CSV table of C-alpha atoms in Angstrom, one decimal:
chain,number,residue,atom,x,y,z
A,273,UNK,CA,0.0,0.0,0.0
A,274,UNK,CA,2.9,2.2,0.5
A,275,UNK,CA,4.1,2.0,-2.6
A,276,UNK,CA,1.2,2.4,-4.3
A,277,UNK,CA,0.6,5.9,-2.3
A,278,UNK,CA,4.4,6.6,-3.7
A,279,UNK,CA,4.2,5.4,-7.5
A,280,UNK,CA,0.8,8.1,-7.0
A,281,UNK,CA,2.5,10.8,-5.0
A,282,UNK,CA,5.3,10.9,-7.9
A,283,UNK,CA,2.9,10.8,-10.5
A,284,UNK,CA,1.3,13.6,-9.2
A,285,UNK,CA,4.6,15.7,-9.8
A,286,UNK,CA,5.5,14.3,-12.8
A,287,UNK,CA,2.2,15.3,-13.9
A,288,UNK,CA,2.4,19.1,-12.7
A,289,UNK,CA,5.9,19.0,-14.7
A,290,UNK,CA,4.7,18.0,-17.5
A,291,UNK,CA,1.6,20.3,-17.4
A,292,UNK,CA,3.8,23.6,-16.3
A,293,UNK,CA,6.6,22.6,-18.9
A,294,UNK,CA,4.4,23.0,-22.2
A,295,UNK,CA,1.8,25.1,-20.3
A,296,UNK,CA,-0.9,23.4,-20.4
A,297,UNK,CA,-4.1,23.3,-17.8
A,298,UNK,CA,-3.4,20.9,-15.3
A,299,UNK,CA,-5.5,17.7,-15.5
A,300,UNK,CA,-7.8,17.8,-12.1
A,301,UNK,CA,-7.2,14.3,-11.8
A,302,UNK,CA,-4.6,11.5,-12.2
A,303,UNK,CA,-4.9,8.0,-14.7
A,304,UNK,CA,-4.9,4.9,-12.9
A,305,UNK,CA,-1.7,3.6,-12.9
A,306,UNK,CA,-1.3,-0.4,-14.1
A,307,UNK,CA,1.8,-2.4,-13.9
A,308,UNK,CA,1.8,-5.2,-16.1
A,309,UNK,CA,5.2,-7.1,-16.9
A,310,UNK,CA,4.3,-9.1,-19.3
A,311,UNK,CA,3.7,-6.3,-22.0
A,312,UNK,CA,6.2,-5.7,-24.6
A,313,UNK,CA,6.9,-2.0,-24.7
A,314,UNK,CA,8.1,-0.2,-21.4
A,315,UNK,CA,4.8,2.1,-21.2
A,316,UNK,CA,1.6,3.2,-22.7
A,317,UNK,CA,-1.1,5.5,-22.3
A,318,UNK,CA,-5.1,4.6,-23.2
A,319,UNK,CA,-8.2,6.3,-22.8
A,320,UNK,CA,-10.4,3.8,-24.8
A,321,UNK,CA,-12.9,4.0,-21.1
A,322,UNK,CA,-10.9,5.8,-18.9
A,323,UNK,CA,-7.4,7.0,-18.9
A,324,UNK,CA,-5.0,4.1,-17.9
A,325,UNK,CA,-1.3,4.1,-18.0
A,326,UNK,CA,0.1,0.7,-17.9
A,327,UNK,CA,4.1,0.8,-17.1
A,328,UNK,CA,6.0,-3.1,-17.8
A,329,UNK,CA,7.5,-2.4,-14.1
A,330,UNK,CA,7.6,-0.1,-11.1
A,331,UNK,CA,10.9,-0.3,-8.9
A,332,UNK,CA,11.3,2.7,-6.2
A,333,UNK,CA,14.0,4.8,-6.8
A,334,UNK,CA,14.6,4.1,-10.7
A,335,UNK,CA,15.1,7.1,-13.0
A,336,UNK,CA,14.5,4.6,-15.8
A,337,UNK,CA,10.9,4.0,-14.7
A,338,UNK,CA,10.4,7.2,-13.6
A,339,UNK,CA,11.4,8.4,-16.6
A,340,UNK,CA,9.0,6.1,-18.7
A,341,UNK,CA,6.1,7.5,-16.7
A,342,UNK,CA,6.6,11.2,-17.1
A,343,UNK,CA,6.6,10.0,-20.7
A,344,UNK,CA,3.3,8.8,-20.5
A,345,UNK,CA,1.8,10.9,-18.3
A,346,UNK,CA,2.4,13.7,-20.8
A,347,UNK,CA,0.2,12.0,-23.0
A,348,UNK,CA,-2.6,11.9,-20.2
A,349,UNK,CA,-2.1,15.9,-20.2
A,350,UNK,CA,-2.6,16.2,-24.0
A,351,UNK,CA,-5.6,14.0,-23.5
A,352,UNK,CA,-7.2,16.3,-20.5
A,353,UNK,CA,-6.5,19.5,-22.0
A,354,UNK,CA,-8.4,18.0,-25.4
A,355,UNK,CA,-6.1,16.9,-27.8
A,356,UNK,CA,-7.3,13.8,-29.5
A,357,UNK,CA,-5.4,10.4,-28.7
A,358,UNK,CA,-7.1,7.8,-30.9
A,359,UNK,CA,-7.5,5.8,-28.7
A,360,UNK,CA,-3.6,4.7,-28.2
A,361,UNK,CA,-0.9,7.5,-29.0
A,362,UNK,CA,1.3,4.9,-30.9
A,363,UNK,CA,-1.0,5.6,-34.1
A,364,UNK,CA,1.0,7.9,-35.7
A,365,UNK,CA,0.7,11.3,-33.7
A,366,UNK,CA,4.5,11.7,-33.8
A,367,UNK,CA,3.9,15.2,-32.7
A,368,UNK,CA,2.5,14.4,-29.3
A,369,UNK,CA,5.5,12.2,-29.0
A,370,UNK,CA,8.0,14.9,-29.5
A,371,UNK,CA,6.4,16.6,-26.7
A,372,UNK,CA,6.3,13.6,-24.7
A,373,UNK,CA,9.9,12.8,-25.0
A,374,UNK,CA,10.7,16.9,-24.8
A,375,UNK,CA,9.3,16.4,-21.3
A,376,UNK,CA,11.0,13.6,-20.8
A,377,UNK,CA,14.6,15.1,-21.8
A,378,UNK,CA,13.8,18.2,-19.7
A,379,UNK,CA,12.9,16.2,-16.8
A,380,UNK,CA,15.7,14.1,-16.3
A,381,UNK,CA,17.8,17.1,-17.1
A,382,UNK,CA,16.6,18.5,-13.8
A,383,UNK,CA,17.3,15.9,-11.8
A,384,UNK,CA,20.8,15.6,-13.0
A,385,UNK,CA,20.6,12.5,-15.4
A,386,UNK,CA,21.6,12.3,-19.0
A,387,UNK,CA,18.9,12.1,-21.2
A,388,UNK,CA,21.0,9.7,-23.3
A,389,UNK,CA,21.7,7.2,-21.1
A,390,UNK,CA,17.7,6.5,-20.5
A,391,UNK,CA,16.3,7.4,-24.2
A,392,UNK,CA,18.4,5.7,-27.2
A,393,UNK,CA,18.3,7.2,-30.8
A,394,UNK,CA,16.6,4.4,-32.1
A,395,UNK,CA,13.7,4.9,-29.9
A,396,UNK,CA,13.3,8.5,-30.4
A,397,UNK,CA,13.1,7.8,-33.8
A,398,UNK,CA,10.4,5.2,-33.9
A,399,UNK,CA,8.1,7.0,-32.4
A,400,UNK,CA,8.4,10.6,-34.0
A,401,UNK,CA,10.4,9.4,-37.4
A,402,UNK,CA,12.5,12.5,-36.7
A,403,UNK,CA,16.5,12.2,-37.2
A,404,UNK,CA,17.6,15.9,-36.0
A,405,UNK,CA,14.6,15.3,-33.2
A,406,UNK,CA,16.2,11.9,-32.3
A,407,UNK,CA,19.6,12.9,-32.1
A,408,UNK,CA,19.2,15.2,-28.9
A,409,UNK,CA,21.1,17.9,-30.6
A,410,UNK,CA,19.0,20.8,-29.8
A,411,UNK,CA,19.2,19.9,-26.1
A,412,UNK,CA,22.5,22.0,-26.2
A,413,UNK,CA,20.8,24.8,-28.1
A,414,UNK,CA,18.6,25.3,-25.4
């Protein structure tokens, strides 16, 4: 039970973050939260009933995971402040993943951790099909 009042607690933050970082309303509420380790990809966001963000594992303490869930709690701000999701944000929107994995970058920048040890190239670029995006570069621009 402790635990679960953390992984909320945390997502609460993460959430504000995201929100304040591409100023957006903050949502008035959080998604439920779902770990499920037997799914393939490390995180993923669904409002088919309600919104539900299912993360592949939860361990206290890890940036990794942490990191995964600011990702997709980005996409439960997009969702709240009325931007369309299709049902599952791996359908092409490869804008709403560039602000995903913005966040993302920016957040583990202010914790202290390089972006590129937690997000590879390859991934970036499968979900927004954007080389110069993908290669981080602008992160020193900024």
């Amino acid at each position: 039970m402790a635990e679960e009042v953390s992984v909320y607690k945390q997502a609460l933050e993460f959430m504000h973050f995201s929100a304040d970082l591409l100023e957006y309303t903050r949502p008035q509420f959080l998604p439920f939260i779902h770990i499920d380790p037997d799914m393939e990809a490390c995180g993923r966001f669904s409002v088919r009933w309600m919104p539900v963000i299912t993360l592949k594992r939860w361990r206290e303490g890890s940036r990794y995971d942490q990191c995964v869930m600011v990702h997709e709690l980005v996409h439960h701000v997009q969702h709240s402040n009325g931007i369309p999701m299709n049902g599952n944000v791996f359908e092409g929107v490869n804008d709403l993943e560039i602000e995903a994995i913005t966040v993302q970058v920016r957040w583990l920048k202010t914790v202290g951790e390089n972006p590129r040890d937690h997000i590879s190239y390859s991934t970036i670029l499968t979900l927004t099909g954007d080389e110069r995006f993908s290669s981080l570069d602008w992160l020193e621009a900024a």
